[in-house]
XYZ file of C-alpha atoms in Angstrom:
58
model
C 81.240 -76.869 -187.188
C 83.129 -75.288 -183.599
C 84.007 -79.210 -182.850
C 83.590 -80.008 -179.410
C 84.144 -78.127 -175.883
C 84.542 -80.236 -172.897
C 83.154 -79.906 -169.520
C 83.725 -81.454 -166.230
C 86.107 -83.532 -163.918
C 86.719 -85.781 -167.441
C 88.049 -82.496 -169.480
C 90.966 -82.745 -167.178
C 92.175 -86.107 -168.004
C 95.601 -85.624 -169.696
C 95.717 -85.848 -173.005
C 91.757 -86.754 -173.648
C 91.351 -83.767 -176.155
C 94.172 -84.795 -177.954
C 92.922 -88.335 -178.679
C 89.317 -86.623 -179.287
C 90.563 -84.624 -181.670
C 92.330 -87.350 -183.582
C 89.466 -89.865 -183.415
C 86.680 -87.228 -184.577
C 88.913 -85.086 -186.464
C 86.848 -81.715 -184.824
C 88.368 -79.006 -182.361
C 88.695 -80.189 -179.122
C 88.264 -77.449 -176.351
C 88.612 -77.062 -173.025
C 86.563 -74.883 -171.107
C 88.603 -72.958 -168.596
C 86.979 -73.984 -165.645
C 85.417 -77.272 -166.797
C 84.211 -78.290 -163.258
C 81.825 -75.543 -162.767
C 81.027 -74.947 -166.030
C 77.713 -76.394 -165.624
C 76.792 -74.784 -162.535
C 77.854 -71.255 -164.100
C 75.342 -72.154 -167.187
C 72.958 -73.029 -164.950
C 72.996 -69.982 -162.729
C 72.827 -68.122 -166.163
C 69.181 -69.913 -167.218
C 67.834 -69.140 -163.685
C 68.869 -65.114 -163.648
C 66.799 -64.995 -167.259
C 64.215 -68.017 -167.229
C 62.027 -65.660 -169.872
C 65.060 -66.091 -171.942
C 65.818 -69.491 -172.399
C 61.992 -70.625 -171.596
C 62.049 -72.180 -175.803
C 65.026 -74.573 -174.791
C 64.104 -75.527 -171.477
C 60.538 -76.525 -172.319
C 61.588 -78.772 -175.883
């Protein structure tokens, strides 16, 4: 129900949340550093494996 947050060299394409939005009719976002989004997430799981051991492992 928080629509959709893009990630990556494709969140930078002009004008791609826009037409997202349209076609799926959810909230397009745009994280604020899309192209090391991924990594930062990442670096997150490994500083508190304990943590997030119930995602990692389904």
């Amino acid at each position: 129900d928080r629509g959709i947050v893009m990630t990556g060299g494709g969140a930078l394409i002009r004008g791609l949340d826009l037409l997202l939005s349209h076609e799926t009719s959810l909230p397009i976002h745009v994280d604020e550093d899309p192209l090391t989004c991924v990594v930062r997430g990442t670096g997150r799981i490994l500083d508190d494996e304990e943590k997030y051991w119930s995602v990692l492992s389904t």
